[in-house]
Coordinates of C-alpha atoms in Angstrom, one line a residue:
Chain A
M1 CA 0.0 0.0 0.0
N2 CA 1.1 3.5 -0.7
E3 CA 3.0 4.8 2.4
N4 CA 1.1 8.1 2.5
R5 CA -2.3 6.4 2.3
K6 CA -1.1 4.0 5.1
I7 CA -0.3 7.0 7.3
E8 CA -3.6 8.8 6.4
R9 CA -5.6 5.8 7.6
L10 CA -4.2 6.4 11.1
F11 CA -6.2 9.6 11.4
S12 CA -9.3 8.9 9.3
V13 CA -12.3 8.2 11.7
K14 CA -14.0 6.1 9.0
D15 CA -10.9 4.0 8.4
I16 CA -10.1 3.5 12.1
L17 CA -13.7 2.4 12.8
K18 CA -13.8 0.2 9.7
N19 CA -10.5 -1.5 10.7
S20 CA -11.0 -1.7 14.4
L21 CA -14.7 -2.6 15.0
P22 CA -14.6 -6.2 13.7
V23 CA -11.5 -6.8 15.9
L24 CA -13.0 -5.0 18.9
I25 CA -16.2 -6.9 18.7
T26 CA -14.3 -10.2 18.6
V27 CA -12.3 -8.9 21.6
A28 CA -15.5 -7.9 23.6
I29 CA -16.8 -11.4 23.1
I30 CA -13.6 -13.1 24.3
G31 CA -13.4 -10.5 27.1
A32 CA -17.0 -11.5 28.1
V33 CA -15.9 -15.1 28.3
A34 CA -12.9 -14.0 30.5
G35 CA -15.5 -12.1 32.6
F36 CA -17.6 -15.2 32.9
A37 CA -14.5 -17.1 34.0
L38 CA -13.7 -14.6 36.7
E39 CA -17.3 -14.5 37.9
S40 CA -17.4 -18.3 38.1
F41 CA -14.5 -18.1 40.7
E42 CA -16.5 -15.7 42.9
E43 CA -16.5 -18.2 45.8
V44 CA -12.7 -18.6 45.6
L45 CA -12.3 -14.8 45.6
A46 CA -14.6 -14.3 48.6
A47 CA -12.7 -17.0 50.5
N48 CA -9.2 -15.7 49.4
P49 CA -9.5 -11.9 48.9
F50 CA -5.7 -11.6 48.3
I51 CA -6.4 -12.9 44.8
F52 CA -8.2 -9.5 44.1
L53 CA -4.8 -7.9 44.5
L54 CA -3.2 -10.2 42.0
I55 CA -5.8 -10.0 39.2
P56 CA -5.0 -6.6 37.7
P57 CA -1.1 -7.0 37.8
V58 CA -1.1 -10.6 36.5
I59 CA -3.4 -10.1 33.6
G60 CA -2.1 -6.6 33.0
L61 CA 1.5 -7.5 32.9
G62 CA 0.8 -10.3 30.3
G63 CA -1.1 -7.7 28.2
S64 CA 1.7 -5.2 28.6
L65 CA 4.4 -7.6 27.5
G66 CA 2.3 -8.5 24.5
G67 CA 1.8 -4.8 23.9
I68 CA 5.5 -4.0 23.9
I69 CA 6.4 -6.8 21.5
D70 CA 3.5 -6.1 19.2
S71 CA 4.3 -2.4 19.2
H72 CA 8.0 -3.0 18.4
L73 CA 7.2 -5.6 15.8
G74 CA 4.3 -3.5 14.3
T75 CA 6.6 -0.5 13.8
A76 CA 9.5 -2.7 12.5
L77 CA 7.1 -4.4 10.1
D78 CA 5.6 -1.1 9.0
F79 CA 9.0 0.3 8.2
E80 CA 10.3 -3.0 6.8
I81 CA 13.3 -3.4 9.1
V82 CA 12.3 -7.0 10.1
K83 CA 11.8 -10.1 8.0
M84 CA 8.8 -12.3 8.7
K85 CA 11.1 -15.1 9.9
I86 CA 11.3 -16.6 13.4
D87 CA 15.2 -16.5 13.3
D88 CA 15.3 -12.8 12.4
P89 CA 17.6 -11.1 14.9
V90 CA 14.9 -8.5 15.8
I91 CA 12.5 -11.4 16.6
V92 CA 15.1 -13.3 18.7
V93 CA 15.9 -10.1 20.7
N94 CA 12.2 -9.6 21.3
I95 CA 11.7 -13.1 22.5
A96 CA 14.7 -13.2 24.8
G97 CA 14.5 -9.6 26.1
G98 CA 10.7 -9.9 26.5
F99 CA 10.8 -13.1 28.5
L100 CA 13.6 -12.1 30.8
S101 CA 12.2 -8.7 31.6
S102 CA 8.8 -10.2 32.2
I103 CA 9.9 -12.9 34.6
T104 CA 12.1 -10.3 36.4
V105 CA 9.0 -8.2 37.1
F106 CA 6.8 -11.2 38.0
A107 CA 9.5 -12.3 40.5
L108 CA 9.3 -8.9 42.2
L109 CA 5.5 -8.6 42.0
G110 CA 4.7 -11.3 44.6
I111 CA 7.2 -9.9 47.1
I112 CA 5.9 -6.3 46.7
L113 CA 2.3 -7.3 46.9
H114 CA 2.9 -9.4 50.0
F115 CA 4.6 -6.5 51.8
F116 CA 1.8 -4.1 50.7
S117 CA -0.8 -6.4 52.1
L118 CA 0.8 -6.1 55.5
F119 CA -0.3 -2.5 55.6
L120 CA -3.8 -3.2 54.1
G121 CA -6.9 -5.0 55.2
T122 CA -6.3 -7.8 52.8
P123 CA -4.4 -10.7 54.5
S124 CA -1.7 -12.4 52.6
P125 CA -1.4 -16.2 52.5
G126 CA 2.3 -15.8 53.1
L127 CA 5.5 -14.6 51.3
F128 CA 6.4 -18.1 49.9
E129 CA 3.0 -18.8 48.6
V130 CA 2.5 -15.4 47.0
F131 CA 6.0 -15.4 45.4
F132 CA 5.6 -18.9 43.8
T133 CA 2.0 -18.2 42.7
T134 CA 3.0 -15.0 40.8
F135 CA 6.4 -16.3 39.6
I136 CA 5.1 -19.6 38.1
T137 CA 2.0 -17.8 36.7
G138 CA 4.4 -15.2 35.2
V139 CA 6.7 -17.8 33.5
L140 CA 3.7 -19.7 32.0
L141 CA 1.9 -16.5 30.9
S142 CA 5.1 -14.9 29.4
V143 CA 5.6 -18.0 27.1
V144 CA 2.0 -17.9 26.0
T145 CA 2.1 -14.1 25.5
I146 CA 5.3 -14.1 23.4
V147 CA 4.0 -16.8 21.1
L148 CA 0.7 -15.0 20.7
A149 CA 2.3 -11.6 20.2
I150 CA 4.6 -12.7 17.5
F151 CA 2.0 -14.8 15.7
S152 CA -0.6 -12.1 15.7
A153 CA 1.9 -9.4 14.5
F154 CA 2.7 -11.6 11.5
I155 CA -0.9 -12.4 10.8
G156 CA -1.8 -8.7 11.1
E157 CA 1.0 -7.8 8.5
Y158 CA 0.1 -10.8 6.3
L159 CA -3.6 -9.7 6.1
G160 CA -2.5 -6.2 5.2
E161 CA -4.0 -4.5 8.2
T162 CA -1.8 -2.1 10.1
A163 CA -0.4 -4.1 13.0
D164 CA -1.5 -1.3 15.4
D165 CA -5.1 -2.0 14.8
F166 CA -5.1 -5.7 14.5
A167 CA -2.5 -7.5 16.6
L168 CA -2.7 -5.7 19.9
P169 CA -6.4 -6.2 20.8
I170 CA -6.5 -9.9 20.0
V171 CA -3.3 -10.6 22.0
T172 CA -4.3 -8.7 25.2
T173 CA -7.8 -10.2 25.3
L174 CA -6.6 -13.8 24.9
I175 CA -4.0 -13.1 27.6
D176 CA -6.7 -11.8 30.0
L177 CA -8.6 -15.0 29.6
I178 CA -5.5 -17.3 29.8
G179 CA -4.0 -15.2 32.6
I180 CA -7.2 -15.6 34.8
L181 CA -7.2 -19.4 34.2
I182 CA -3.5 -19.8 34.9
L183 CA -3.7 -17.6 38.1
F184 CA -6.6 -19.5 39.6
Y185 CA -5.1 -22.9 38.7
I186 CA -1.6 -22.0 40.2
S187 CA -3.1 -20.3 43.3
S188 CA -5.1 -23.5 43.9
I189 CA -1.8 -25.4 44.1
F190 CA -0.3 -23.1 46.6
Chain B
M1 CA 27.0 -10.4 17.2
A2 CA 28.0 -7.4 19.2
R3 CA 25.2 -5.5 17.4
I4 CA 22.6 -8.0 18.5
E5 CA 23.9 -8.1 22.0
T6 CA 23.6 -4.3 22.2
R7 CA 20.1 -4.5 20.8
F8 CA 19.3 -7.2 23.3
R9 CA 20.5 -5.1 26.2
Y10 CA 18.6 -2.1 24.8
F11 CA 15.4 -4.2 24.5
Y12 CA 15.8 -5.9 27.9
I13 CA 16.3 -2.6 29.7
D14 CA 13.8 -0.7 27.7
S15 CA 11.2 -3.5 28.2
L16 CA 12.1 -4.0 31.8
E17 CA 11.7 -0.2 32.5
A18 CA 8.4 -0.1 30.8
L19 CA 7.1 -3.3 32.5
F20 CA 8.3 -2.0 35.9
V21 CA 6.6 1.3 35.5
F22 CA 3.5 -0.6 34.4
A23 CA 3.9 -3.0 37.4
V24 CA 3.8 -0.1 39.8
M25 CA 0.5 1.1 38.4
A26 CA -0.8 -2.5 38.2
V27 CA 0.1 -3.0 41.9
L28 CA -1.9 0.1 42.7
A29 CA -4.8 -1.2 40.5
G30 CA -4.6 -4.5 42.5
I31 CA -4.7 -2.6 45.8
I32 CA -7.7 -0.5 44.6
F33 CA -9.5 -3.7 43.5
G34 CA -8.7 -5.3 46.9
E35 CA -10.0 -2.2 48.8
L36 CA -13.2 -2.0 46.7
R37 CA -13.8 -5.8 46.8
Q38 CA -16.8 -5.7 49.0
R39 CA -19.1 -4.4 46.2
F40 CA -17.8 -7.1 43.9
I41 CA -18.3 -9.8 46.5
E42 CA -21.9 -8.6 47.1
L43 CA -22.6 -8.3 43.4
P44 CA -20.6 -11.1 41.8
A45 CA -22.2 -10.4 38.4
L46 CA -20.2 -7.1 38.4
L47 CA -17.0 -9.2 38.4
A48 CA -17.9 -10.4 34.9
L49 CA -17.6 -6.8 33.6
V50 CA -14.1 -6.3 35.0
P51 CA -12.0 -8.2 32.4
P52 CA -13.9 -7.0 29.3
L53 CA -14.0 -3.4 30.5
L54 CA -10.3 -3.4 31.4
N55 CA -9.3 -4.9 28.1
T56 CA -11.8 -3.0 25.8
G57 CA -10.8 0.2 27.5
G58 CA -7.2 -0.8 27.4
N59 CA -7.4 -1.8 23.7
I60 CA -9.1 1.5 22.7
I61 CA -6.7 3.7 24.6
A62 CA -3.6 1.5 23.7
T63 CA -4.4 1.5 19.9
F64 CA -5.2 5.2 20.1
S65 CA -1.8 5.8 21.7
S66 CA -0.1 3.4 19.3
R67 CA -1.6 5.3 16.3
L68 CA -0.3 8.5 17.7
A69 CA 3.2 6.9 18.3
T70 CA 3.2 5.7 14.6
L71 CA 2.2 9.2 13.4
L72 CA 4.9 10.7 15.6
N73 CA 7.5 8.3 14.3
A74 CA 6.5 9.1 10.7
G75 CA 6.9 12.8 11.4
K76 CA 3.1 13.5 10.9
I77 CA 2.7 15.0 14.5
E78 CA 5.0 17.5 16.0
T79 CA 6.4 16.9 19.6
S80 CA 4.9 20.1 20.9
L81 CA 1.7 21.6 22.2
S82 CA 0.6 22.4 18.7
G83 CA 1.1 18.7 17.9
I84 CA -1.5 17.8 20.7
S85 CA -4.1 20.2 19.2
S86 CA -3.5 18.9 15.6
K87 CA -6.3 17.6 13.4
E88 CA -4.7 14.1 13.6
V89 CA -5.0 13.9 17.4
F90 CA -8.5 15.4 17.4
L91 CA -9.8 12.9 14.8
N92 CA -8.3 10.0 16.8
I93 CA -10.1 11.2 20.0
V94 CA -13.4 11.3 18.0
A95 CA -12.8 7.8 16.8
A96 CA -12.0 6.6 20.3
F97 CA -15.3 8.0 21.6
I98 CA -17.3 6.3 18.9
Q99 CA -15.5 3.0 19.5
S100 CA -16.2 3.3 23.2
L101 CA -19.9 3.9 22.8
I102 CA -20.4 1.0 20.3
M103 CA -18.1 -1.4 22.3
A104 CA -19.8 -0.6 25.7
I105 CA -23.2 -1.6 24.2
V106 CA -21.7 -4.7 22.6
L107 CA -20.0 -5.8 25.8
G108 CA -23.1 -5.1 28.0
F109 CA -25.0 -7.4 25.7
A110 CA -22.2 -10.0 25.5
V111 CA -21.7 -10.3 29.2
H112 CA -25.4 -10.6 29.9
F113 CA -25.8 -13.2 27.2
I114 CA -22.9 -15.4 28.3
L115 CA -23.8 -15.3 32.0
T116 CA -27.4 -16.2 31.2
L117 CA -26.3 -18.9 28.8
F118 CA -24.3 -20.6 31.5
G119 CA -27.0 -20.1 34.2
R120 CA -25.1 -17.5 36.2
P121 CA -26.9 -14.5 37.7
S122 CA -26.6 -11.3 35.5
L123 CA -27.3 -7.7 36.5
G124 CA -29.8 -7.7 33.6
L125 CA -29.4 -6.5 30.1
L126 CA -30.3 -2.9 30.7
Q127 CA -28.2 -2.4 33.9
N128 CA -25.2 -4.2 32.5
T129 CA -25.2 -2.1 29.4
A130 CA -25.8 1.2 31.3
I131 CA -22.9 0.5 33.6
A132 CA -20.6 -0.4 30.7
V133 CA -21.5 2.7 28.8
F134 CA -21.1 5.0 31.7
A135 CA -17.8 3.6 32.8
L136 CA -16.2 3.3 29.4
L137 CA -17.2 6.8 28.2
L138 CA -15.9 8.3 31.5
L139 CA -12.7 6.3 30.9
T140 CA -12.2 7.4 27.3
F141 CA -13.0 11.0 28.1
S142 CA -10.3 11.3 30.7
L143 CA -7.7 9.0 29.3
S144 CA -7.5 9.8 25.6
S145 CA -6.4 13.4 26.4
I146 CA -4.0 12.3 29.1
M147 CA -2.4 9.7 26.8
A148 CA -2.1 12.2 23.9
L149 CA -0.2 14.5 26.3
I150 CA 2.1 11.6 27.6
V151 CA 2.9 10.1 24.1
I152 CA 3.5 13.5 22.4
L153 CA 5.3 15.4 25.2
G154 CA 7.1 12.2 26.4
A155 CA 8.8 11.9 23.0
K156 CA 10.0 15.4 23.4
F157 CA 11.8 14.3 26.6
G158 CA 13.3 11.1 24.9
L159 CA 10.7 8.5 26.0
D160 CA 10.2 5.8 23.3
P161 CA 6.6 6.5 22.0
D162 CA 6.1 2.8 21.2
T163 CA 6.9 1.7 24.8
V164 CA 4.8 4.5 26.3
A165 CA 1.9 3.6 24.1
G166 CA 1.7 0.0 25.3
P167 CA 2.5 -0.2 29.0
F168 CA 1.5 3.3 30.1
A169 CA -1.8 3.1 28.3
T170 CA -2.8 -0.2 29.7
G171 CA -1.5 0.7 33.2
I172 CA -3.5 3.9 33.4
V173 CA -6.6 2.1 32.1
D174 CA -6.3 -0.7 34.7
L175 CA -5.8 1.8 37.4
S176 CA -8.9 3.8 36.6
A177 CA -11.3 1.3 35.0
I178 CA -12.0 -0.5 38.3
V179 CA -12.8 2.9 40.0
F180 CA -15.0 4.0 37.1
L181 CA -16.8 0.6 37.2
Y182 CA -17.3 0.9 41.0
V183 CA -18.7 4.4 40.6
A184 CA -20.9 3.5 37.7
A185 CA -22.2 0.4 39.5
G186 CA -22.8 2.5 42.7
L187 CA -24.8 5.1 40.8
L188 CA -26.8 2.6 38.7
T189 CA -27.5 -0.2 41.1
G190 CA -28.2 1.9 44.2

């Protein structure tokens, strides 16, 4: 597509709506399934209110990692500085850097939340339990996120959509759903 | 090899920095969710709106910010106050509003339909939709202008617009969406 036309589509209300609504509607439906999943764990939440503290960071961090990788790859694909191959150096750096930075933050997350909970009215199940719950959830979620982020950026480019409008929404929504399921599964072990 | 290593270090640190800043906001979102949990425990059907609202709001604001980042990278928007009041930014805000209105209605219907389908209690079609519309419009109204400021002026101070567009956008949405949902539910469910 002509480069100028591609840029113009980024500030045309009609083009933005035309490109985003089918994706957003798909996302709302997957999001509603994630909502149903969360609602179905209401009794677990009422019994272990500490999980409330974990939900936004756990699903949010997965979505953020997906967002960083998608955003980098989207721009790299738009400006043609990356090849659509899994061994391209830019892709390798995104996988390694993304995974390591993500598990670093997840490792700290449990410790920080445990200490915050000491000052709040939400009792923590214990430092060890919280650390392992968030860390193992983080490792599993990072792997899923990276695979989904790279896959969807390629699909977005392949279908000729701008990666900005296509890849990001699908990745973050699927991560919300998968993140909730992983979090409740892992927290049931600890 | 050295070039890839440097890129890896750049990506790891860049990504870690972004995730860490996001994690701080996400921890606050977790604490807010924990503190406001009573309403969600009393009205578990409200829990079903949390993931789709967070991610629909996150998607709208993140893709909005991402489009601004691409326009900025392409030199279409200036990194100044006149850049913020440009036609390109205004049209993107209009598009975000229309997206929010349509998507809030879709997710109000989707959540009600999925909960009812699986025999879970719903707030009702009208109440679900009204809460989603109120919360999502409030969110888009406040956050689209804040993100335009952060993406455009952040670039002036050397922040990578792609990184800002992902983690900052979703972090701010997570932080405020739960509060907007709590307020909307308080006003509309009595």
